[in-house]
Every structure is written in C-alpha cells, then in structure tokens.
C-alpha angles and dihedrals in degrees: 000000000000130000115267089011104147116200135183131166127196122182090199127193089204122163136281113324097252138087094223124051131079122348119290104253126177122000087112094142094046096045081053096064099040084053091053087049086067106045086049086052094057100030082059116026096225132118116273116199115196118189113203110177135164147135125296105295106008098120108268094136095045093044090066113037080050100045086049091052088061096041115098143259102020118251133184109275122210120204129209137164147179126244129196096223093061104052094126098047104104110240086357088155098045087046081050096054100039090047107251099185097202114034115201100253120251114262104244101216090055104096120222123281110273127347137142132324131241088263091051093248113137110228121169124247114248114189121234132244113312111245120211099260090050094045088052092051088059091043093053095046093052090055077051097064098030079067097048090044091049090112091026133285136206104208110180122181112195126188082025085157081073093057124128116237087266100062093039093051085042089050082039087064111038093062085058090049111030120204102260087232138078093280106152098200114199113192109193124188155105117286105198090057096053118117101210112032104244114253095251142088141125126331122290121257106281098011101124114244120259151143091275093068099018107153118201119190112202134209113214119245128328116229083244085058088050090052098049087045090047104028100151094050128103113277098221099035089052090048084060094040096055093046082057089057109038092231094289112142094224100063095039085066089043090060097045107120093026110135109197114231090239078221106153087200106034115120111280093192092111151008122294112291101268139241121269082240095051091051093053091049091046090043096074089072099066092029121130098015125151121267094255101043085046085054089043083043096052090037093063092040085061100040081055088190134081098283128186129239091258093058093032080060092037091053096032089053091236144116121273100247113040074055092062093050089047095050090045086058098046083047080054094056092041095246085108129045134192117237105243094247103015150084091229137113133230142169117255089235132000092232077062086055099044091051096059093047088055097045085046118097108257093230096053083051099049082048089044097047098051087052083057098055097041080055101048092040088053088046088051085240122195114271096249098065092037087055089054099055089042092049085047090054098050088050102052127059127266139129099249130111118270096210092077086061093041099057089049090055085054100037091055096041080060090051099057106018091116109056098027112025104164093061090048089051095043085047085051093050090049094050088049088056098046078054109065127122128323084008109080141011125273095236082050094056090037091057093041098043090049086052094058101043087060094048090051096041088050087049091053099252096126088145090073100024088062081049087065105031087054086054107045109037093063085064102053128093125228097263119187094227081070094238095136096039075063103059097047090051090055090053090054088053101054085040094055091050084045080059096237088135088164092054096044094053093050088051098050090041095050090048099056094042088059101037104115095209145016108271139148087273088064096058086050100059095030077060096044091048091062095047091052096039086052088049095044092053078240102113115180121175105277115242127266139021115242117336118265125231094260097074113083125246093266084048102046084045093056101046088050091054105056085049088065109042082054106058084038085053100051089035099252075141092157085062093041087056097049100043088046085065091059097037101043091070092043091051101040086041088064116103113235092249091072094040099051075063097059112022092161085073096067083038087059095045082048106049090039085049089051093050089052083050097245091140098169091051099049091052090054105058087038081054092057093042092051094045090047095047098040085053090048094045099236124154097173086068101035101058087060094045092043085061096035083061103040086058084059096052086044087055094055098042100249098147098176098051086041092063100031081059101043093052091052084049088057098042083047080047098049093046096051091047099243115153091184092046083046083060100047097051085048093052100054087038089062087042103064095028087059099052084039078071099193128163095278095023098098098056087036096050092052094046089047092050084044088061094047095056083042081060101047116099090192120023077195084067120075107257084051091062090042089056090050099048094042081050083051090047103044101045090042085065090044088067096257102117083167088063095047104047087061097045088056094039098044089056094044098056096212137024086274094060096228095164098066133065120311096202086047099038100105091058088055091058089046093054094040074055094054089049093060097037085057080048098051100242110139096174096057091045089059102045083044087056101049079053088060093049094050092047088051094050088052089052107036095215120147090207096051083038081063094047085052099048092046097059089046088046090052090050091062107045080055093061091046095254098136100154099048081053104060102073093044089048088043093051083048095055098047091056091044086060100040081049103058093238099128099166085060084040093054092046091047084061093047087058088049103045087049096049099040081058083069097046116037089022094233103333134153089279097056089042094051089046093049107044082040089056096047093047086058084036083065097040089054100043100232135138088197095093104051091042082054088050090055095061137094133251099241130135126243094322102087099021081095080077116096106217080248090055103042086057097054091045085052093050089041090062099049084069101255119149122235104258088061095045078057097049087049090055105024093243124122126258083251097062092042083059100054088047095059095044092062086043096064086041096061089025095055103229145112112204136039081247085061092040095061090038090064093031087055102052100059086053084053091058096041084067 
C-alpha cells in the first residue's frame, strides 16, 4: 500500500435509500468514523476511501449524505451513481458525477458486465491484464481528480453494484494508487449484486489493525430506533411493523400506512397486504426482467416457502432447467437467495415476497397456486405449506369448486391438532368461512364445523365447542352409520365438563329415546349417561348388558368402565370387582391411539380401580392417560386426569404430589373454563394441605375448602360433596368440630350418610367420630363409630375396615379403655398398611405408641410405633404426626385442642415469648397470639400461669 493511503470500510445498515423521508435517527458510531475519515483527510492531505455497503433499502443513500452533513468543515461534494441501464456505457458513474452532458450511447449487442454462466453458476468477471493505453487512462484520470481535490474534494459513487467494468477497473486503481490530495471516496453499494467482488476487505493476517483497514459491521434498526423515527405511530402496530421488516429502513417505510386486519384467524404467513405506492417503489427491483426470470421470480412469491429448482419448474410452467438459469440470475440480483446447506431457493425478505404477489395478476396466481398444490399433494408436503396454497386459492377468483380446498385445510387440522391445535383451529375457521352459502354443501359445513368443535373442545375451549355443537346437531338427521348419535355424545361431553349435569342427562336421554336403531353412537352417549348420572348424585343403572359384538374395542372399553366406576361408587364392590376383570384386558389391549381419543375411559378404570383400593393399578393406567393427553395437548382430558391422580397420591399419603397435582388441575380448570372441575382441584388441594399441618396450613386449607364449595353448583353432585367433605376435613383439623359435623352431615343428607360414597362411607363416620370426640361427646363418637363398622361390614374393603376399627379404637382410648383398644388400633394399622394408605398408617401407629405408653409405661412397643410413625411421618411430608406424639393420653378434657394448638400450649409453658415461639414455628408474634387467646378459652384459663398449671396436670397424670 502506498504511503499516506487512508482507508477506511464501512458495511453500513443505514437507512432508506433515499435523501428525503423521515428524520435520520441512530447510526451515531458509524457517523463517528466517517467523520473521522474527513478530518484525517484534511489533517493529512491524503485520499480517504469509505466503503459503505449494505441490502436494498437498508440506508446506504441516506448514511452518507447524513454523516457528510455533520463532517467539518464543509467541503464540495461530487455525486455519482450506477444505473443499470448503462451499464455499458464506459466510466458512466464518474460521467454522472462530473457532469458529461451527452454520454456515447451502449452498443447494444455488447451483454451486461458479469451474470450468470451457461451452467447457470455465478462466477465473477475478473478483467484481464492492463494493457499500457488503459493504465494511462487511469493514470490520467487520477491526475484529473488530484486537480479537482487540490483544495479538497468529497467524491461519492453511489449504486456503484450497477458500474460498468471501466469504472470498476478506474475505482480498482485508484485504491492501489491513492490522489495525492485531500479526495474522501465513498463507494456505496450492494455487495451481493457486484459483478466483480471490490478489491477490498479486512486486514491481512498479521497487518496491524488501524484506522487505515478498520472494518464495522452494522444491525439494522433497533425497535427504539423505530420508535424515535416513527414517534407519533402506534406502539404495538410499529412493534409489528418493525418484526415485518426486520428493522431495515426501507420496508418500514414501505409498511407506513398498513392497517393490520385485527383478524385473529387471518393467515400470518407473511407481512400486511401493501400499499399501491409501496408496490411501485418495490417494483424497480424486478423491473425489466426477462420473461423467464419474472415467471421464476412470481413462482417463488406463490410457493411463499424455500422451494427447489423441480417445484419452482412445476409452478412457473417452465422447464427445469431454463428455471435454474433463471433462479441463478435473480440470486445474482438479491431477489433470490440460496438456503446455507441446501439446493433451495428463497426470497432476501418476505416484504420482498409480498410485494411480487401483489404485483402479480390475480388470475396467473389462482393458476399458479393450484399447480402448487397438485404438486405438493403429489410430494406429500407438510401440511403448512399445503395449507397455504389451499387458503390462497379460497381467497382469489376462479371457477372451480371450493370443497376440494376445503378438505385439504381439514385433512391437514387433523393432521396436526395435536401438537399444534390453534393453527388447526385457526385452518377449520378458514374453511367455514370459505363455506358459507351459497358456497359449500350442508353435509360439507356440518363435517367441518364438527371437526372444529372437537379440536377446540380438546384444546379446552368448551366454551366455543358447545357454541358449535348447539348450532350444528340440531341440523343433522338420525343416520344409521351413528354420525349424529356422535355428535350429540360429544356435546354431552363438553356440557357435563362444563358442569350442566342437568343439560347433559335430558340430551343423552332424548336422544336414545329417539335413536332408531343400536350404533356405535348409542354406546357413546349410554356411556356418557352413566358418567353424568354418577357426577350429578343422580345415579341411574347405566345402559346396556355386556357389549355386543357390534361396539368397537374403545367403545366396548368406555361403557365397561363406567360400569365400573358405578357399581365401585355406590359399593356394589362384589360386582366391581367382577366387570373390572372383564374391562382391565380390553382396556390395556387399545392401542394409544384410541385412547388418546377417549382418555376418560382409562379416568374411569382409574378412579373404579382407587375406590377398590388397587393403587398401583390405578396409578398405572392415570399415569397412561396423563402421558397420552399431555402429548396430544388436551385439556379437556388432563385436568381430570390431573385430579383422578392426585386422589391416588392422597391415598397413599403422598402430600406433596397431592397438592402439586391438584394446583396444576385448577390452573387446566380455570383455563377451560370448568367451574365443577375448579371445585374439585380446590378441594384435594385442602385436603392435603390440611393433613401437611404446617404452621399456616390450618387457616389456608379452610380457605381453600371454602372455594371449592364456592365453586359447586350442586353440593348433591359430586364435587359438591367433595367440597363439603374437604371444608369438614380441613376445619376439623383447624380445631372447629362444629363446622365440620355439618359439613358431613349436610352432604350426607341423614345420620347414615346416604348421600356420600358408599365405598367411602366408613371414613366419614370416622371422620363425623373424630368431630365428637374434638367436642367432647363420647356418646355420639361412639355411636359414630358403630356406624363405621357397619358400613364396613356392608363394603368389604380392608382399607375402609381400617377407617372403622380406628374410630372404635378412638372411642375407646377416650373412655380409658386402653387395653380393649389395642387390638382394634393394631388390626387398623395393619390394613392400613395392607391398604397403601401410609398417612392413616402413620397415625395408626401414633394411637398405638401413645397408648402402649399407658400401658407398658415407655417400652419397646411404644418405642417401635412411634419411630415407625415418624419414619411414614417423613415419606408423607406432615407435621401432623409428631404434633400428635407430643400429646398427652387424657380423656375428653384436652381433645378441645387442636395438635397446633397443644404444641404451642407445651412451648408456652417452657417460658418462651412469643416472638421466639414464632420464630420456632414461622408464624408471626401476632398469630402466636391469637393461638394462645383461644387456648386459654377452651383451656379455661386466663394467664400463662394458668396455662402451665392445666398443661401440667395432664403430664402428672401421664406419669
């Protein structure tokens, strides 16, 4: 390089490429160095190049007249630019920018510079050697200039892709030998579209970085920079504007004026349709073309996607290869780009795209489009880019049928409803559109509108899909084939997760009743007429005997479940037992593509399988369900399943998982929008908050039971009664048995209890036991507790057995009868055991370790129970056991106590104050407090003196 050559390149993402528009905004760094370029340009006297290159529109223009405007002092500036018309025209930007006034004309038989080769690979022109006369006409030229820079001189040549050899070979030159005077040179231009690649890039391996070679790479404009150029505009519609654009100047101008559809379900493959005036200025770039590369060019605008050479043929019309030719030139004018890695094709920007659709003739397209689509059905395309031929089509005009479009936009929802269910919807609601009368049959709306209203029921919108349903089944005729008994067993579906339990019975029962004929149909709704009678604490028989040979296996595996879960519901456990034998092959036999159809098949299993007490079972066949839905996306089906498994974990004790699974049930509820599901999440989630017994369980788990009957429309349904009897558990444990014997009674509509769960009902009693015993009412636990054991007698269940024998058990440790209630506490801990249920095993062995300290006064027995207790305590996550532990064997005196309570009384009289007693527990000073106030109430006393006096004499008596 020569001494005193300054240079400096900038590959600038300026703004549009236009002087005039909006104000210049950013670009602060880059206007920095070119300013710099200047003042070293004058400081030294020497020639300064600046390369500012960048894409169509990105500001290249508009950099540098505004970086100049900012450089002093202030020095003449010579213009110059390319056009693409002359480029055969020798030195035609250097005559632009000195002013000839009559250029020699082009010879028309010479070709453009550059372009592509026979085999359509682009390789750059190189010149050849220079021969003497052309070296001197540099030579001269730069003697030219060093005259006209003498006092210094700012020569900018813009569009410089669009030069002809001669000025290259002239710029070429003069950065090998550099004006001796103060010349700044700015060559702008794009660099993908030169012919001949400049003679310029970063330094060499080992050339110390400078100022001479620094190279800055620019972004294109930050959405803050969008803002300041547009500041009046709407904030949300120029952020999407300026995602369209990429943040290049150019196109945000281009979208100025755009007003989006605020259609939810319009197409979102591209930018807004554009203004007439955007078009025109877009259009210059394709201007011109030959009739083959302006085919190529609108062929890739309708296939919208990265396309190869073969479809590009196939939707242009041509032959392959004239279309590869044609796509290898329009690479070479950056309206085409290569994919990195692969053979196919793709335009520079989508606004690029949207502009030559729109500049293309609406009949063409609609010909072009369906070509598309013959040729992407044929390819097995995916069913985006199928859906994007077939949505063209129904909005352009043509004379062919729509029902062919239509079917591909539903072929291809079905296709990918499950792991994308919005876009199917937003597919189905196109094709109803392009339905509508007098487009369209009947039969053709009906289909697609049942289709969508089971995407968007699976996807949890029953809101909408009961819409549709509401609106279509009315319109269908009794078919034989059972496709309207369908339909109307998928609308009592969606009613009875809406919880209209009412609804949903009258419509399975008036279509029966008018179903001509046995069909698959029939077996749906007689299935969902049993899972709606056992959730409305209506229960009528379930339809049918054994299923015929006629149901299919899915069918045939729904009905039987229900059963099932009926007779396991209402205790009929010999016959539960008898029809799950027959349902559990059928059911584990289905493929999971059936069963990611129907998950409430494998909910019911589940649930009938809980109630037998088959835990592991039961969570086998939850666990299946959860895995198939959450694959398939369906809400509808995971928030039942959610709560179906979290009674599992709450059978076996598992706090933590109860109420982890619970609180995911009410986020899928509250999405779908099911109140009765809602309840039913709020209500396990008090219960196992409640037994988890920490220090702000007790006021959270109420709060939370008190929600879920909020929630119940019926406390007759089921989840009323779940909301009742989580209210009854949870404030029992708060220490308010008063609360909780109405609850449980109220629920349970008489003294028997009739109105719960048979297979469930001893462990009401036992908990209606518990209540008086926390009352002090002897007489009524007991009475309570004969209850369990005759309700055990009636079920046959080891686990509700164990329920039964507790409370007896409990009855009699009240009455001071330790030794008559160790064998009834014993026999309850071993089927607790045998059971699963590890929280009631743990507090079996609480019972016994206290009592066995009676009686054995802190022997081995009492020693084994209680470390055994604590070690279940640990697996099940509950404070509830050791706060037991802590208390004292007395009768009726101190039951008043909640196990809370009892702990702070014992810390109270050791002297603590209350902030520590806080600390302790992670409760605030002020809670303690209000522990301590109710008590002295039940206690019967007024002072902490008092407090130690009462709390002592029942360790006195302990011992």
């Amino acid at each position: 390089m020569s001494q005193g050559k300054h240079v400096i390149c900038v590959m600038a993402a300026g703004l549009e490429n236009a002087v005039a528009g909006p104000p210049f905004v950013g670009r602060h760094p880059e206007i920095a160095r070119l300013r710099a370029a200047h003042v070293d340009r004058v400081r030294t006297a020497t020639q300064v190049v600046c390369e500012v290159v960048g894409d169509p529109g990105i500001g290249k223009t508009r950099f540098v007249h505004a970086a100049l405007d900012r450089c002093a002092p202030a020095l003449p500036l010579v213009v110059g630019t390319g056009a693409e018309a002359e480029q055969g025209i020798p030195f035609h930007v250097f005559r632009h920018a000195f002013g000839t006034a009559r250029p020699p004309r082009a010879d028309p038989r010479r070709p453009p510079t550059g372009g592509a080769e026979p085999d359509g690979a682009l390789l750059p022109r190189f010149a050849g050697p220079v021969d003497v006369r052309l070296f001197r006409t540099y030579q001269l030229a730069r003697r030219l200039l060093a005259l006209a820079a003498r006092d210094g001189l700012t020569l900018v040549l813009d569009d410089l892709h669009w030069a002809d050899t001669a000025s290259i070979g002239l710029v070429t030159h003069l950065l090998r030998y550099p004006v001796p005077a103060p010349l700044l040179l700015i060559l702008a231009y794009r660099p993908r579209q030169m012919a001949t690649a400049m003679p310029f890039g970063p330094p060499a391996t080992g050339v110390p970085a400078g100022r001479c070679r620094e190279r800055i790479e620019l972004e294109p404009l930050s959405l803050a920079e969008t803002v300041e150029l547009y500041p009046d505009d709407d904030p949300d519609e120029l952020d999407e504007r300026h995602e369209w654009a990429a943040g290049v100047p150019g196109h945000l101008t281009a979208l100025a004026g755009v007003v989006p559809t605020g259609d939810r379900d319009a197409p979102s493959t591209g930018p807004p349709r554009l203004t007439d005036r955007a078009v025109a200025t877009l259009r210059a770039e394709w201007a011109g073309l030959p009739p083959a590369d302006t085919a190529c060019l609108r062929a890739a605008a309708v296939l919208d996607t990265p396309c190869a050479v073969e479809l590009l043929a196939e939707v242009a019309g041509l032959p392959p290869p004239l279309v590869n030719e044609s796509a290898w030139r329009l690479v070479r004018r950056d309206l085409l780009r290569v994919v990195p890695a692969t053979s196919r094709f793709t335009f520079r920007h989508p606004l690029l795209r949207s502009a030559v659709r729109q500049d293309t003739d609406p009949a063409w397209r609609a010909e072009a489009h369906h070509r598309a689509l013959t040729a992407l059905l044929a390819g097995d395309a995916p069913p985006a880019e199928r859906v994007a031929q077939a949505e063209q089509l129904l909005g352009l005009p043509h004379d062919r049928p729509v029902e062919p479009y239509v079917e591909v936009l539903c072929r291809a929802a079905r296709e990918i409803r499950r792991e994308a269910p919005e876009l199917a919807v937003r597919w189905l609601r196109a094709a109803l559109r392009a339905l509508r009368p007098p487009a369209g049959s009947p039969d053709s709306r009906h289909d697609v509108t049942l289709l969508l209203a089971r995407i968007t029921g699976e996807a949890g919108d029953l809101a909408e899909s009961r819409t549709l349903l509401r609106e279509v089944v009315p319109e269908l005729p009794a078919d034989p084939a059972g496709r309207r008994a369908a339909a109307v067993a998928q609308w009592v579906r969606v009613e009875r997760l809406l919880g209209n339990y009412a609804e949903a019975a009258a419509i399975s029962r008036r279509e029966l009743i008018r179903m001509p004929t046995p069909s698959a149909g029939a077996y749906q709704l007689a299935t969902e007429l049993g899972a709606v009678g056992i959730l409305s604490g209506h229960p009528a028989p379930v339809p049918g005997g054994a299923p015929d040979g006629d149901a299919s296996g899915i069918d045939r595996a729904g009905l039987l479940a229900v059963r099932v879960l009926a007779a396991a519901h209402d205790g009929d456990v010999a016959i539960a037992r008898d029809l799950l034998a027959t349902a559990t092959p059928i059911v584990d036999a289905l493929p999971d593509r059936d069963l990611r159809d129907h998950p409430d098949c494998l909910l019911a299993l589940g649930l009938a399988e809980l109630f037998l007490e088959r835990p592991a079972d039961a969570s086998r066949h939850l666990d299946r369900g959860i895995a198939l839905v959450r694959d398939a996306h369906r809400d509808d089906g995971l928030c039942q399943l959610l709560l179906g498994r979290s009674q599992v974990a709450y059978h076996r004790g598992q706090l933590g998982t109860v109420i982890a699974l619970a609180t995911e049930a009410g986020t899928v509820a509250r999405r779908i929008g099911s109140r009765s599901l809602l309840s039913f999440a709020l209500a396990f989630e008090a219960q196992g908050t409640a037994w988890r017994g920490g220090p702000r369980d007790d006021e959270r788990a109420v709060a939370l039971a008190r929600g879920a009957v909020e929630y119940a429309s019926d406390l007759d349904s089921w989840s009323g009664r779940t909301a009742a009897t989580a209210l009854a558990t949870a404030t029992l444990l708060a220490g308010d048995p008063v609360t909780c014997r109405e609850m449980l009674t109220d629920a349970g509509g008489d003294s028997r209890l009739t109105r719960l769960q048979a297979s469930l009902r001893p462990m009401w009693h036992e908990l209606l036991c518990a209540a008086a015993l926390a009352a002090g009412e002897l007489p009524e636990a007991q009475r309570r507790a004969e209850a369990a054991l005759v309700a055990a007698d009636l079920i046959d269940l080891p686990g509700q057995r164990a329920f039964a024998e507790s409370a007896y058990g409990e009855v009699l440790l009240a009455r001071g009868e330790v030794a008559a209630a160790m064998p009834y506490l014993r026999a309850a801990a071993d089927r607790f055991r045998a059971a699963g249920m590890v929280l009631r095993h743990s507090l079996a062995l609480v019972s016994i370790a206290r009592a066995a300290d009676v009686v054995d006064q802190g022997g081995p027995t009492a020693a084994r129970a209680r470390h055994r207790a604590l070690e279940l305590a640990a697996r099940c996550g509950t404070d509830r056991v050791g706060l037991r532990l802590a208390r004292p064997l007395r009768a009726l005196a101190e039951t008043a106590l909640t196990d809370r309570e009892w702990h702070i009384a014992r810390l109270a009289t050791t002297g603590v104050t209350n902030r520590l007693i806080g600390r302790q527990l992670h409760i605030s000073p002020r809670t303690v407090e209000a522990h301590l106030t109710r008590i002295y109430r039940k206690a019967g006393v007024e002072s902490r003196s008092g407090l130690v006096a009462w709390v002592s004499r029942f360790d006195d008596t302990d011992r």
